[in-house]
Structure formats: C-alpha cells, structure tokens
C-alpha cells in the first residue's frame, strides 16, 4: 500500500514540477531568435526568450525554466566586453542553489569564442552549454527548438558535470576549448576536429565520449586590454603588424601558415613589436594540427620561438586572441607563464 502512496506522490510532485531541477536559460540573440523580415527578406532579431521556450512544450517535463533576456543581437555584434557582462550574469544565476545549470542561446557566428570566454571566466562549476540554430524561426524545419530541448537534457544530466562549458547543436556536444564552426549553412556545423566530440544526445540519453581538456581560469578583469588578430598571407609585407603595434595593443595574435610560420617581412615586423614590449602569439590558419617549432629560416616557427614569440598550440586564432587578452588583462606579463597557457 505504502509504495502506491509514494508512487502517487512522485507523480503529483513531477506533474507540478516540485522535484524538477531548475535550469536558467539566458537569451542573447542569434538566428535561433530571428525571423525573416518580409520587407527586406533578411533574417532579423524577432523572438524573446519566452517565445523560444514556448516553442518547446516538452521542456516542462524536464526542468523548471528561469528565463533571462540578456540581449537580442546577431552574434557578429558580440564583443569581449559583452561576454564579460554575460559571464557575470550567468555566474550570478548559477549561485542560486536551486539552479543546476545554464543554457545560453547565442548566434553561431561567434559562439565558439563566446563559449570559450565563459569557459575561461566562469567561477561556477555547474554545467553551462551554448546553443543556437542554423535555421531561423521562419524556416519550415527550424533547428532551434530541438537544440534547446537537447541543451536542457544536457545540463540536467550527470554526465555534464565532467565537462566545462560546452556547445551543443544537432545532438553533438563539443567543448568550448576545441569547438569551431566548420560550415556556413549546414545544421551540422560545429565540431572539434581531431579532439572529437565530448558526447552525443539521442532521445533521453546523453552519451559521454570523453571528458575534454582543462583550461586556465581567470577572474573577470575590470578592463580588457587591446589584442589584435592578424591573418598572414603570401606576399604579406608586415604592414598590418606594424599598424597594430602603433595602435597601443598589448598583444598580437598571428594566424601563420603551415605549422606556425611567417615570411621574413612579417618576421621583421614581429621583432619590432616584441621590442616595444608587445606579446606575440603564433597560431596557424591550417584547420588542424596546431603550431610546432620546426622551421629555422627567417620567420620559421623555430626562429619565432627563439625570438620570444609564444607558440599558440592548437588554439584557433580567435580563441588564442581571447586567451591572450584575458591573461594580459589579468596582469600576467611573464613570458613563461603566458606560454604555459598555450601548451597542448
Ligand atoms: N548570424 C547568426 C549569428 O551568429 C548566425 C546564427 O546564429 O546561426 O547570430
């Protein structure tokens, strides 16, 4: 008899959400919250956070949702200063003991950088996942609703405790550290290359493939120093490096060729920047493999290392820029410590 009462109590509680975990959804904008403007034919911000969750009625069986409308912008307009505010708000929401995790809805164009910025600055250990959409809400089959549903499944799963900040679209789970956008229009756009997916969401299951890599943590700095990102190319005369150095930047990230090489003209401009006390990080414009000090000619990776350039490991240029900016803004200036942030 007793088990019947218990079972009934559980149903009643579940029905009224009494025992459902609380998840915060922080809406920032992006295609997931956009619709096509009939006047221009272009996708523009159109949905509030409430609209987003109303499109996913199944959420009510998974969690109690606390909605925070942070912004409603295309992520091409995002900045580290905005991500700094977002990180502070997400940490504040996670400090509520009843909240088990957070979902951030965000545009996909700069999602990899934004998720990485929060991975480096959130102090909470609770799971946070970034989610977006490749098809707007006017599309016959928008991918936003199912991505939000899967994101809530993810952050309420025990597996999520093994991961830092993640990016979850199209059922795949990527780490903020390794994720990159690889296709401009396809729903299967985020992957982590040779590092692989952290996991996969199928039905009610959240599958854990691996636990990913640790990243350094920084407290949110009061001000963010300027750090430039420059992609080099055949025939580059080093003018952009010189220009950046003249703009008062504290750091320059170079997307080099191959395993992290530049030509002699760029190497000369880098040496001048180093002379001015500017920290320089070399990454690669090649999709996978990262930077290695192999070549000893003028501008080769081995030569750059000898000259005091930081080797950027397998970080993409944009993520190396975020990492260097946070490290320098936190007052770190010592070469060895800065280099340690970029090791594999
Ligand atoms: N342009 C959009 C954005 O990044 C793309 C998307 O969300 O899929 O906000």
Short mmCIF file of C-alpha atoms and ligand atoms in Angstrom, two decimals:
data_model
loop_
_atom_site.label_atom_id
_atom_site.label_comp_id
_atom_site.label_asym_id
_atom_site.label_seq_id
_atom_site.Cartn_x
_atom_site.Cartn_y
_atom_site.Cartn_z
CA UNK A 1 0.00 0.00 0.00
CA UNK A 2 2.77 2.39 1.03
CA UNK A 3 4.53 2.13 -2.35
CA UNK A 4 1.26 3.13 -4.06
CA UNK A 5 1.13 6.35 -1.95
CA UNK A 6 4.81 7.07 -2.69
CA UNK A 7 4.35 6.47 -6.42
CA UNK A 8 1.30 8.72 -6.43
CA UNK A 9 3.20 11.45 -4.51
CA UNK A 10 6.03 11.25 -7.02
CA UNK A 11 3.60 11.60 -9.93
CA UNK A 12 1.91 14.56 -8.26
CA UNK A 13 5.25 16.23 -7.50
CA UNK A 14 6.56 15.60 -11.00
CA UNK A 15 3.29 16.78 -12.52
CA UNK A 16 3.61 20.05 -10.56
CA UNK A 17 7.36 20.22 -11.17
CA UNK A 18 8.00 20.13 -7.40
CA UNK A 19 11.05 17.94 -7.87
CA UNK A 20 12.08 19.14 -11.32
CA UNK A 21 15.55 20.77 -11.42
CA UNK A 22 15.76 24.48 -12.21
CA UNK A 23 17.65 25.50 -15.35
CA UNK A 24 18.42 29.10 -16.30
CA UNK A 25 18.11 29.95 -19.98
CA UNK A 26 19.94 33.17 -20.88
CA UNK A 27 18.90 34.51 -24.30
CA UNK A 28 21.40 36.69 -26.19
CA UNK A 29 20.04 36.56 -29.78
CA UNK A 30 21.26 34.94 -32.99
CA UNK A 31 19.48 33.02 -35.73
CA UNK A 32 17.68 30.94 -33.09
CA UNK A 33 15.70 34.08 -32.21
CA UNK A 34 15.40 35.51 -35.72
CA UNK A 35 12.66 35.58 -38.35
CA UNK A 36 12.71 36.72 -41.98
CA UNK A 37 11.58 40.33 -42.33
CA UNK A 38 9.05 40.25 -45.26
CA UNK A 39 10.06 43.78 -46.27
CA UNK A 40 13.78 43.04 -46.69
CA UNK A 41 13.78 39.23 -46.96
CA UNK A 42 16.62 39.15 -44.40
CA UNK A 43 16.61 37.34 -41.04
CA UNK A 44 16.39 39.80 -38.13
CA UNK A 45 16.03 39.50 -34.33
CA UNK A 46 12.34 38.73 -33.62
CA UNK A 47 11.79 36.29 -30.71
CA UNK A 48 12.04 36.86 -26.98
CA UNK A 49 13.39 34.23 -24.62
CA UNK A 50 9.79 33.41 -23.67
CA UNK A 51 8.96 32.79 -27.34
CA UNK A 52 11.91 30.41 -27.54
CA UNK A 53 10.77 28.24 -24.63
CA UNK A 54 7.11 28.33 -25.69
CA UNK A 55 8.22 26.64 -28.92
CA UNK A 56 9.45 23.67 -26.80
CA UNK A 57 6.50 22.49 -24.65
CA UNK A 58 8.43 19.30 -23.74
CA UNK A 59 10.70 21.42 -21.50
CA UNK A 60 8.02 21.43 -18.77
CA UNK A 61 8.61 17.70 -18.19
CA UNK A 62 12.41 18.17 -17.90
CA UNK A 63 13.01 21.23 -15.74
CA UNK A 64 11.66 24.41 -14.22
CA UNK A 65 12.95 27.15 -16.55
CA UNK A 66 14.10 30.54 -15.33
CA UNK A 67 14.32 32.87 -18.36
CA UNK A 68 16.81 35.76 -18.57
CA UNK A 69 16.57 38.06 -21.59
CA UNK A 70 20.17 39.33 -21.73
CA UNK A 71 20.16 40.76 -25.30
CA UNK A 72 18.78 40.08 -28.77
CA UNK A 73 21.63 40.67 -31.21
CA UNK A 74 23.25 38.85 -34.09
CA UNK A 75 26.45 37.36 -32.68
CA UNK A 76 28.52 39.21 -35.28
CA UNK A 77 27.85 42.19 -32.95
CA UNK A 78 29.15 40.41 -29.84
CA UNK A 79 32.29 41.73 -28.08
CA UNK A 80 34.51 40.51 -25.20
CA UNK A 81 33.05 43.35 -23.10
CA UNK A 82 29.54 41.95 -23.67
CA UNK A 83 30.73 38.41 -22.92
CA UNK A 84 32.25 39.76 -19.71
CA UNK A 85 28.80 41.01 -18.61
CA UNK A 86 27.24 37.71 -19.76
CA UNK A 87 29.76 35.70 -17.73
CA UNK A 88 28.98 37.77 -14.63
CA UNK A 89 25.21 37.29 -15.06
CA UNK A 90 25.49 33.53 -15.70
CA UNK A 91 27.72 33.10 -12.60
CA UNK A 92 25.21 35.10 -10.55
CA UNK A 93 22.29 32.95 -11.73
CA UNK A 94 24.28 29.75 -11.04
CA UNK A 95 24.99 30.92 -7.48
CA UNK A 96 21.31 30.17 -6.70
CA UNK A 97 21.49 26.76 -5.01
CA UNK A 98 18.24 25.62 -6.70
CA UNK A 99 19.74 26.12 -10.18
CA UNK A 100 21.51 23.03 -11.59
CA UNK A 101 22.88 24.56 -14.80
CA UNK A 102 22.52 27.18 -17.52
CA UNK A 103 21.75 27.25 -21.23
CA UNK A 104 22.93 30.27 -23.23
CA UNK A 105 21.14 30.84 -26.54
CA UNK A 106 23.58 32.67 -28.84
CA UNK A 107 24.35 33.27 -32.50
CA UNK A 108 26.59 30.64 -34.08
CA UNK A 109 28.95 33.04 -35.90
CA UNK A 110 30.96 33.89 -32.76
CA UNK A 111 29.60 31.17 -30.47
CA UNK A 112 32.91 29.28 -30.31
CA UNK A 113 34.68 32.40 -28.97
CA UNK A 114 31.84 33.38 -26.63
CA UNK A 115 31.60 29.90 -25.13
CA UNK A 116 35.39 29.87 -24.71
CA UNK A 117 35.32 33.30 -23.00
CA UNK A 118 32.87 31.95 -20.42
CA UNK A 119 34.82 28.69 -20.07
CA UNK A 120 37.85 30.80 -19.04
CA UNK A 121 35.97 33.17 -16.70
CA UNK A 122 33.02 31.38 -15.06
CA UNK A 123 33.77 30.58 -11.43
CA UNK A 124 30.80 28.22 -11.02
CA UNK A 125 31.45 24.52 -11.62
CA UNK A 126 27.84 23.93 -12.71
CA UNK A 127 27.25 22.84 -16.33
CA UNK A 128 26.72 25.57 -18.95
CA UNK A 129 26.00 24.91 -22.61
CA UNK A 130 25.72 27.29 -25.55
CA UNK A 131 23.03 26.57 -28.09
CA UNK A 132 21.91 28.21 -31.30
CA UNK A 133 20.40 27.45 -34.66
CA UNK A 134 21.44 27.38 -38.29
CA UNK A 135 17.84 27.83 -39.50
CA UNK A 136 15.75 30.79 -38.30
CA UNK A 137 12.23 30.53 -36.90
CA UNK A 138 10.69 31.26 -40.36
CA UNK A 139 12.25 28.08 -41.77
CA UNK A 140 9.92 25.10 -42.46
CA UNK A 141 12.13 23.00 -40.12
CA UNK A 142 13.92 25.33 -37.67
CA UNK A 143 16.57 23.53 -35.59
CA UNK A 144 16.37 25.93 -32.63
CA UNK A 145 13.59 24.21 -30.62
CA UNK A 146 15.15 20.73 -30.63
CA UNK A 147 18.58 22.24 -29.85
CA UNK A 148 17.10 23.99 -26.78
CA UNK A 149 15.39 20.77 -25.68
CA UNK A 150 18.68 18.84 -26.01
CA UNK A 151 20.61 21.60 -24.23
CA UNK A 152 18.33 21.29 -21.18
CA UNK A 153 18.70 17.49 -21.27
CA UNK A 154 22.47 18.04 -21.35
CA UNK A 155 22.79 20.42 -18.39
CA UNK A 156 20.42 18.32 -16.24
CA UNK A 157 22.40 15.14 -16.98
CA UNK A 158 25.05 13.73 -14.57
CA UNK A 159 27.49 13.50 -17.50
CA UNK A 160 27.55 17.29 -17.87
CA UNK A 161 29.46 17.56 -14.56
CA UNK A 162 32.51 16.12 -16.36
CA UNK A 163 32.59 18.96 -18.89
CA UNK A 164 33.31 22.67 -18.69
CA UNK A 165 31.34 24.99 -20.94
CA UNK A 166 30.02 23.14 -23.97
CA UNK A 167 28.42 23.90 -27.34
CA UNK A 168 25.52 21.62 -28.26
CA UNK A 169 23.82 21.75 -31.67
CA UNK A 170 22.41 18.97 -33.83
CA UNK A 171 22.78 16.41 -30.99
CA UNK A 172 26.58 16.70 -30.87
CA UNK A 173 28.35 18.00 -27.73
CA UNK A 174 31.61 19.93 -28.19
CA UNK A 175 33.93 21.51 -25.63
CA UNK A 176 34.22 25.30 -25.71
CA UNK A 177 38.00 24.75 -25.77
CA UNK A 178 38.09 22.78 -29.03
CA UNK A 179 34.87 23.62 -30.88
CA UNK A 180 34.88 25.52 -34.17
CA UNK A 181 32.21 26.44 -36.70
CA UNK A 182 33.03 24.48 -39.86
CA UNK A 183 30.06 25.05 -42.20
CA UNK A 184 28.38 28.36 -43.03
CA UNK A 185 24.86 26.95 -43.56
CA UNK A 186 24.64 23.29 -42.51
CA UNK A 187 22.98 22.28 -39.20
CA UNK A 188 25.97 20.00 -38.55
CA UNK A 189 28.41 22.89 -38.37
CA UNK A 190 30.18 22.57 -35.01
CA UNK A 191 32.92 20.02 -34.48
CA UNK A 192 36.20 19.71 -32.60
CA UNK A 193 38.38 18.24 -35.32
CA UNK A 194 40.95 15.70 -34.12
CA UNK A 195 39.91 16.21 -30.49
CA UNK A 196 36.47 14.78 -31.21
CA UNK A 197 33.04 15.28 -29.73
CA UNK A 198 32.61 15.16 -25.94
CA UNK A 199 29.33 13.30 -26.37
CA UNK A 200 26.03 12.91 -28.18
CA UNK A 201 22.37 13.38 -27.25
CA UNK A 202 19.93 10.81 -28.56
CA UNK A 203 16.34 10.64 -27.25
CA UNK A 204 16.55 10.88 -23.45
CA UNK A 205 20.18 9.71 -23.42
CA UNK A 206 23.25 11.94 -23.02
CA UNK A 207 26.23 9.85 -24.11
CA UNK A 208 29.67 10.73 -22.73
CA UNK A 209 32.55 10.02 -25.16
CA UNK A 210 35.31 11.77 -23.19
CA UNK A 211 35.82 14.50 -20.60
CA UNK A 212 37.78 17.04 -22.69
CA UNK A 213 40.72 19.24 -21.62
CA UNK A 214 41.22 21.61 -18.70
CA UNK A 215 41.53 25.31 -19.44
CA UNK A 216 43.04 28.12 -17.30
CA UNK A 217 40.58 30.21 -15.25
CA UNK A 218 40.62 34.00 -14.90
CA UNK A 219 38.60 36.36 -12.72
CA UNK A 220 36.75 38.89 -14.87
CA UNK A 221 39.19 41.80 -15.34
CA UNK A 222 37.98 45.36 -14.70
CA UNK A 223 39.16 46.38 -18.17
CA UNK A 224 40.14 44.39 -21.25
CA UNK A 225 43.39 45.34 -23.00
CA UNK A 226 43.54 45.56 -26.78
CA UNK A 227 44.83 42.44 -28.56
CA UNK A 228 44.90 42.27 -32.36
CA UNK A 229 44.39 39.21 -34.59
CA UNK A 230 46.11 39.24 -37.98
CA UNK A 231 45.98 36.51 -40.61
CA UNK A 232 49.11 36.44 -42.75
CA UNK A 233 49.28 35.52 -46.47
CA UNK A 234 51.77 35.06 -49.30
CA UNK A 235 53.40 38.42 -50.05
CA UNK A 236 52.43 39.94 -46.68
CA UNK A 237 54.77 42.92 -46.13
CA UNK A 238 54.17 43.13 -42.35
CA UNK A 239 52.26 46.44 -42.60
CA UNK A 240 49.28 45.18 -40.56
CA UNK A 241 51.56 44.02 -37.73
CA UNK A 242 53.19 47.45 -37.70
CA UNK A 243 49.81 49.17 -37.78
CA UNK A 244 48.51 47.07 -34.85
CA UNK A 245 51.68 47.78 -32.86
CA UNK A 246 51.11 51.53 -33.42
CA UNK A 247 47.53 51.27 -32.04
CA UNK A 248 48.62 50.61 -28.46
CA UNK A 249 47.82 46.90 -28.47
CA UNK A 250 49.34 44.84 -25.65
CA UNK A 251 49.29 41.66 -27.73
CA UNK A 252 49.14 40.47 -31.32
CA UNK A 253 47.98 37.01 -32.43
CA UNK A 254 49.20 36.00 -35.88
CA UNK A 255 47.47 33.28 -37.88
CA UNK A 256 50.58 31.95 -39.61
CA UNK A 257 50.98 29.49 -42.47
CA UNK A 258 51.73 25.80 -42.02
CA UNK A 259 52.89 24.73 -38.56
CA UNK A 260 53.17 28.39 -37.48
CA UNK A 261 55.48 30.23 -39.91
CA UNK A 262 55.56 33.71 -41.45
CA UNK A 263 57.64 35.34 -44.19
CA UNK A 264 60.77 37.42 -43.46
CA UNK A 265 58.96 40.78 -43.81
CA UNK A 266 56.38 39.78 -41.19
CA UNK A 267 59.14 38.34 -39.02
CA UNK A 268 60.91 41.73 -39.04
CA UNK A 269 57.65 43.49 -38.06
CA UNK A 270 57.13 40.93 -35.25
CA UNK A 271 60.63 41.55 -33.90
CA UNK A 272 59.90 45.30 -33.83
CA UNK A 273 56.64 44.66 -31.95
CA UNK A 274 58.43 42.43 -29.42
CA UNK A 275 60.98 45.23 -28.96
CA UNK A 276 58.04 47.51 -27.98
CA UNK A 277 57.04 45.05 -25.24
CA UNK A 278 54.08 43.67 -27.18
CA UNK A 279 53.42 39.94 -26.65
CA UNK A 280 53.06 38.00 -29.89
CA UNK A 281 51.39 34.58 -30.26
CA UNK A 282 51.75 32.49 -33.43
CA UNK A 283 48.87 30.20 -34.37
CA UNK A 284 48.10 28.54 -37.70
CA UNK A 285 45.50 29.22 -40.37
CA UNK A 286 45.56 25.46 -41.07
CA UNK A 287 42.39 23.76 -39.78
CA UNK A 288 44.02 21.04 -37.65
CA UNK A 289 47.38 20.05 -36.13
CA UNK A 290 48.46 23.27 -34.41
CA UNK A 291 51.83 25.01 -34.14
CA UNK A 292 55.26 23.36 -33.83
CA UNK A 293 58.76 24.96 -33.85
CA UNK A 294 60.01 23.12 -36.94
CA UNK A 295 61.49 25.61 -39.40
CA UNK A 296 64.70 27.57 -38.68
CA UNK A 297 64.63 30.02 -41.60
CA UNK A 298 63.64 33.74 -41.28
CA UNK A 299 60.05 33.57 -39.96
CA UNK A 300 60.03 29.81 -39.35
CA UNK A 301 58.41 28.59 -36.13
CA UNK A 302 61.75 27.64 -34.56
CA UNK A 303 63.12 31.11 -35.31
CA UNK A 304 59.98 32.80 -33.93
CA UNK A 305 60.25 30.78 -30.73
CA UNK A 306 63.87 31.82 -30.34
CA UNK A 307 62.89 35.48 -30.84
CA UNK A 308 60.39 35.28 -27.96
CA UNK A 309 57.11 34.61 -29.80
CA UNK A 310 54.59 32.48 -27.84
CA UNK A 311 53.67 29.25 -29.66
CA UNK A 312 49.87 29.08 -29.76
CA UNK A 313 49.46 25.28 -29.56
CA UNK A 314 46.33 24.14 -31.37
CA UNK A 315 44.19 27.16 -30.49
CA UNK A 316 42.46 28.86 -33.40
CA UNK A 317 43.43 32.49 -33.93
CA UNK A 318 40.17 33.88 -32.45
CA UNK A 319 40.45 31.71 -29.31
CA UNK A 320 44.16 32.48 -28.88
CA UNK A 321 43.17 36.16 -29.00
CA UNK A 322 40.56 35.67 -26.23
CA UNK A 323 43.05 33.73 -24.08
CA UNK A 324 45.88 36.26 -24.54
CA UNK A 325 43.50 39.18 -23.91
CA UNK A 326 42.24 37.67 -20.62
CA UNK A 327 45.75 36.72 -19.46
CA UNK A 328 47.21 40.18 -20.20
CA UNK A 329 44.13 41.93 -18.76
CA UNK A 330 44.59 39.91 -15.56
CA UNK A 331 48.07 41.42 -15.21
CA UNK A 332 50.03 38.39 -16.45
CA UNK A 333 53.11 39.57 -18.30
CA UNK A 334 55.75 36.93 -17.79
CA UNK A 335 56.65 35.05 -21.00
CA UNK A 336 56.96 31.56 -19.42
CA UNK A 337 53.58 31.85 -17.69
CA UNK A 338 51.93 33.15 -20.86
CA UNK A 339 53.47 30.32 -22.88
CA UNK A 340 52.16 27.79 -20.33
CA UNK A 341 48.57 28.79 -21.15
CA UNK A 342 49.03 27.67 -24.76
CA UNK A 343 50.65 24.27 -24.32
CA UNK A 344 48.88 21.22 -25.72
N1 LIG B 1 24.47 35.37 -37.98
C1 LIG B 1 23.90 34.48 -36.95
C2 LIG B 1 24.56 34.80 -35.61
O1 LIG B 1 25.67 34.47 -35.41
C3 LIG B 1 24.15 33.06 -37.34
C4 LIG B 1 23.50 32.05 -36.43
O2 LIG B 1 23.08 32.35 -35.29
O3 LIG B 1 23.41 30.88 -36.85
O4 LIG B 1 23.94 35.45 -34.79
#
